[in-house]
């Protein structure tokens, strides 16, 4: 299928007091075609979704107020590489590719890709994911510094994504 040109919506200006000058937030439209999104939704539906479990706090107890939704994990290095390539390419036109590649704030460290462990979330009416901060994933000399969320569906009502500290959310 033919993909539309990627459109970039900057959110940093609206969120600058929240994200800080060295960080940025963007909404990229059309990174995947409608057909690609549908295929990923079909693929996820074939996986084993389980209720999300969030542990934390002082004693590592189950935290039921953090999230209520289902999640499946799909390990796909090829898909992760394709998504990283498309996002990097889209950011080149804005001069933000270097900011992505050096999101750690360390000029020596450089982003090399996405984790091949992709998390698919499924929400039903009443489900939620409360505000939280992504934890850093570390593996050997690798560490995560960027969060990438991909919205695969459309044609639904309700739901929004908000950045911590922001009273307004973006409906997708």
Short mmCIF file of C-alpha atoms in Angstrom, two decimals:
data_model
loop_
_atom_site.label_atom_id
_atom_site.label_comp_id
_atom_site.label_asym_id
_atom_site.label_seq_id
_atom_site.Cartn_x
_atom_site.Cartn_y
_atom_site.Cartn_z
CA UNK A 1 0.00 0.00 0.00
CA UNK A 2 1.02 3.59 -0.46
CA UNK A 3 2.00 5.44 2.68
CA UNK A 4 1.14 9.08 3.09
CA UNK A 5 3.91 11.55 3.84
CA UNK A 6 4.73 11.66 7.54
CA UNK A 7 3.35 14.77 9.22
CA UNK A 8 4.98 16.09 12.37
CA UNK A 9 3.08 17.90 15.11
CA UNK A 10 5.32 19.50 17.69
CA UNK A 11 4.07 19.26 21.25
CA UNK A 12 7.19 20.53 23.03
CA UNK A 13 6.22 24.21 22.89
CA UNK A 14 2.99 23.46 24.73
CA UNK A 15 4.80 21.22 27.21
CA UNK A 16 8.14 23.03 27.59
CA UNK A 17 7.67 23.75 31.30
CA UNK A 18 6.96 20.03 31.77
CA UNK A 19 9.50 18.35 29.52
CA UNK A 20 12.40 20.79 29.95
CA UNK A 21 14.51 22.45 27.31
CA UNK A 22 16.63 19.39 26.54
CA UNK A 23 13.65 17.10 25.93
CA UNK A 24 10.99 17.10 23.25
CA UNK A 25 7.60 15.61 22.46
CA UNK A 26 6.25 15.03 18.97
CA UNK A 27 3.23 13.49 17.36
CA UNK A 28 4.10 11.81 14.06
CA UNK A 29 1.18 11.10 11.73
CA UNK A 30 1.31 8.45 8.98
CA UNK A 31 4.43 6.60 10.14
CA UNK A 32 2.47 3.45 9.32
CA UNK A 33 -0.20 3.09 6.67
CA UNK A 34 -3.75 2.15 7.64
CA UNK A 35 -3.12 -1.31 6.18
CA UNK A 36 0.05 -1.75 8.25
CA UNK A 37 -1.81 -0.72 11.40
CA UNK A 38 -4.60 -3.19 10.63
CA UNK A 39 -2.06 -5.95 10.08
CA UNK A 40 -0.37 -5.23 13.43
CA UNK A 41 -3.74 -5.22 15.19
CA UNK A 42 -4.54 -8.61 13.58
CA UNK A 43 -1.14 -9.90 14.64
CA UNK A 44 -1.60 -8.69 18.22
CA UNK A 45 -5.05 -10.28 18.40
CA UNK A 46 -3.38 -13.61 17.67
CA UNK A 47 -1.12 -13.21 20.70
CA UNK A 48 -1.82 -14.09 24.30
CA UNK A 49 -3.03 -10.89 25.99
CA UNK A 50 -2.86 -10.89 29.76
CA UNK A 51 -4.03 -8.42 32.36
CA UNK A 52 -1.25 -5.93 32.99
CA UNK A 53 0.43 -6.31 36.37
CA UNK A 54 2.34 -3.38 37.85
CA UNK A 55 4.49 -4.01 40.89
CA UNK A 56 6.31 -1.35 42.83
CA UNK A 57 6.34 0.65 45.97
CA UNK A 58 8.41 -0.13 49.00
CA UNK A 59 7.65 -3.85 49.12
CA UNK A 60 7.12 -4.60 45.42
CA UNK A 61 3.39 -5.14 45.96
CA UNK A 62 0.82 -5.25 43.18
CA UNK A 63 -0.40 -1.74 42.39
CA UNK A 64 -3.97 -1.93 41.10
CA UNK A 65 -4.35 1.85 40.79
CA UNK A 66 -1.68 2.15 38.07
CA UNK A 67 -3.26 0.32 35.15
CA UNK A 68 -6.26 -1.71 34.10
CA UNK A 69 -5.84 -3.08 30.59
CA UNK A 70 -4.44 -6.09 28.76
CA UNK A 71 -0.97 -6.41 27.26
CA UNK A 72 0.93 -8.80 25.04
CA UNK A 73 4.61 -8.81 24.20
CA UNK A 74 5.78 -9.39 20.65
CA UNK A 75 9.48 -9.89 19.98
CA UNK A 76 10.23 -8.66 16.48
CA UNK A 77 13.65 -7.15 15.78
CA UNK A 78 12.77 -6.51 12.12
CA UNK A 79 9.64 -4.50 12.99
CA UNK A 80 11.52 -2.57 15.70
CA UNK A 81 14.26 -1.68 13.19
CA UNK A 82 11.69 -0.58 10.59
CA UNK A 83 9.88 1.67 13.10
CA UNK A 84 13.16 3.20 14.27
CA UNK A 85 14.21 3.87 10.68
CA UNK A 86 10.92 5.56 9.80
CA UNK A 87 10.95 7.75 12.91
CA UNK A 88 14.60 8.71 12.38
CA UNK A 89 13.92 9.57 8.74
CA UNK A 90 10.90 11.72 9.66
CA UNK A 91 12.92 13.61 12.26
CA UNK A 92 15.70 14.40 9.76
CA UNK A 93 13.47 16.97 8.05
CA UNK A 94 13.06 18.83 11.35
CA UNK A 95 16.69 18.73 12.36
CA UNK A 96 15.67 16.64 15.38
CA UNK A 97 17.37 13.40 14.41
CA UNK A 98 20.46 14.32 16.45
CA UNK A 99 18.27 15.15 19.44
CA UNK A 100 16.75 11.68 19.17
CA UNK A 101 20.12 10.00 18.74
CA UNK A 102 21.59 11.82 21.76
CA UNK A 103 18.51 11.82 24.00
CA UNK A 104 20.61 10.55 26.89
CA UNK A 105 22.28 13.95 27.11
CA UNK A 106 25.62 12.20 26.66
CA UNK A 107 27.33 13.18 23.40
CA UNK A 108 29.19 9.86 23.30
CA UNK A 109 26.07 7.68 23.56
CA UNK A 110 23.97 7.30 20.42
CA UNK A 111 20.56 5.76 19.84
CA UNK A 112 20.88 2.63 17.74
CA UNK A 113 17.33 1.34 17.65
CA UNK A 114 14.26 0.23 19.50
CA UNK A 115 13.95 -2.72 21.82
CA UNK A 116 12.75 -5.76 19.92
CA UNK A 117 10.29 -6.44 22.76
CA UNK A 118 7.20 -4.56 21.61
CA UNK A 119 4.31 -4.09 24.05
CA UNK A 120 0.77 -4.05 22.66
CA UNK A 121 -1.94 -2.70 24.98
CA UNK A 122 -5.66 -3.33 24.61
CA UNK A 123 -8.18 -1.11 26.40
CA UNK A 124 -11.87 -1.82 27.03
CA UNK A 125 -14.41 0.70 28.33
CA UNK A 126 -13.34 1.69 31.85
CA UNK A 127 -9.72 0.58 31.42
CA UNK A 128 -6.96 3.07 32.16
CA UNK A 129 -3.25 3.65 32.50
CA UNK A 130 -2.60 6.20 35.23
CA UNK A 131 0.19 8.78 34.93
CA UNK A 132 3.57 7.25 35.50
CA UNK A 133 7.17 7.63 34.39
CA UNK A 134 8.70 4.99 32.15
CA UNK A 135 11.44 3.07 33.87
CA UNK A 136 14.78 2.84 32.15
CA UNK A 137 15.52 -0.45 30.48
CA UNK A 138 19.16 -1.55 30.73
CA UNK A 139 20.91 -4.45 29.03
CA UNK A 140 24.69 -4.62 29.16
CA UNK A 141 25.99 -1.34 27.74
CA UNK A 142 22.53 -0.42 26.35
CA UNK A 143 19.95 1.78 28.08
CA UNK A 144 16.63 3.33 27.03
CA UNK A 145 16.08 7.09 26.99
CA UNK A 146 13.12 7.55 24.61
CA UNK A 147 9.53 6.35 24.73
CA UNK A 148 7.77 5.62 21.44
CA UNK A 149 4.02 5.02 21.50
CA UNK A 150 2.30 3.88 18.31
CA UNK A 151 -1.48 4.19 18.05
CA UNK A 152 -2.78 1.48 15.71
CA UNK A 153 -6.52 2.00 15.77
CA UNK A 154 -9.05 4.66 14.92
CA UNK A 155 -12.78 5.09 14.99
CA UNK A 156 -13.23 4.89 18.74
CA UNK A 157 -14.48 7.33 21.36
CA UNK A 158 -12.83 8.35 24.59
CA UNK A 159 -9.30 7.95 25.77
CA UNK A 160 -6.47 10.44 25.76
CA UNK A 161 -2.75 10.65 26.36
CA UNK A 162 -1.50 13.26 28.79
CA UNK A 163 2.02 14.13 29.82
CA UNK A 164 2.64 14.22 33.56
CA UNK A 165 1.72 17.60 34.95
CA UNK A 166 -0.39 18.50 31.93
CA UNK A 167 -4.06 19.15 32.57
CA UNK A 168 -4.96 18.75 28.92
CA UNK A 169 -4.64 15.55 26.99
CA UNK A 170 -4.42 14.74 23.32
CA UNK A 171 -7.20 12.57 21.93
CA UNK A 172 -6.02 10.09 19.29
#
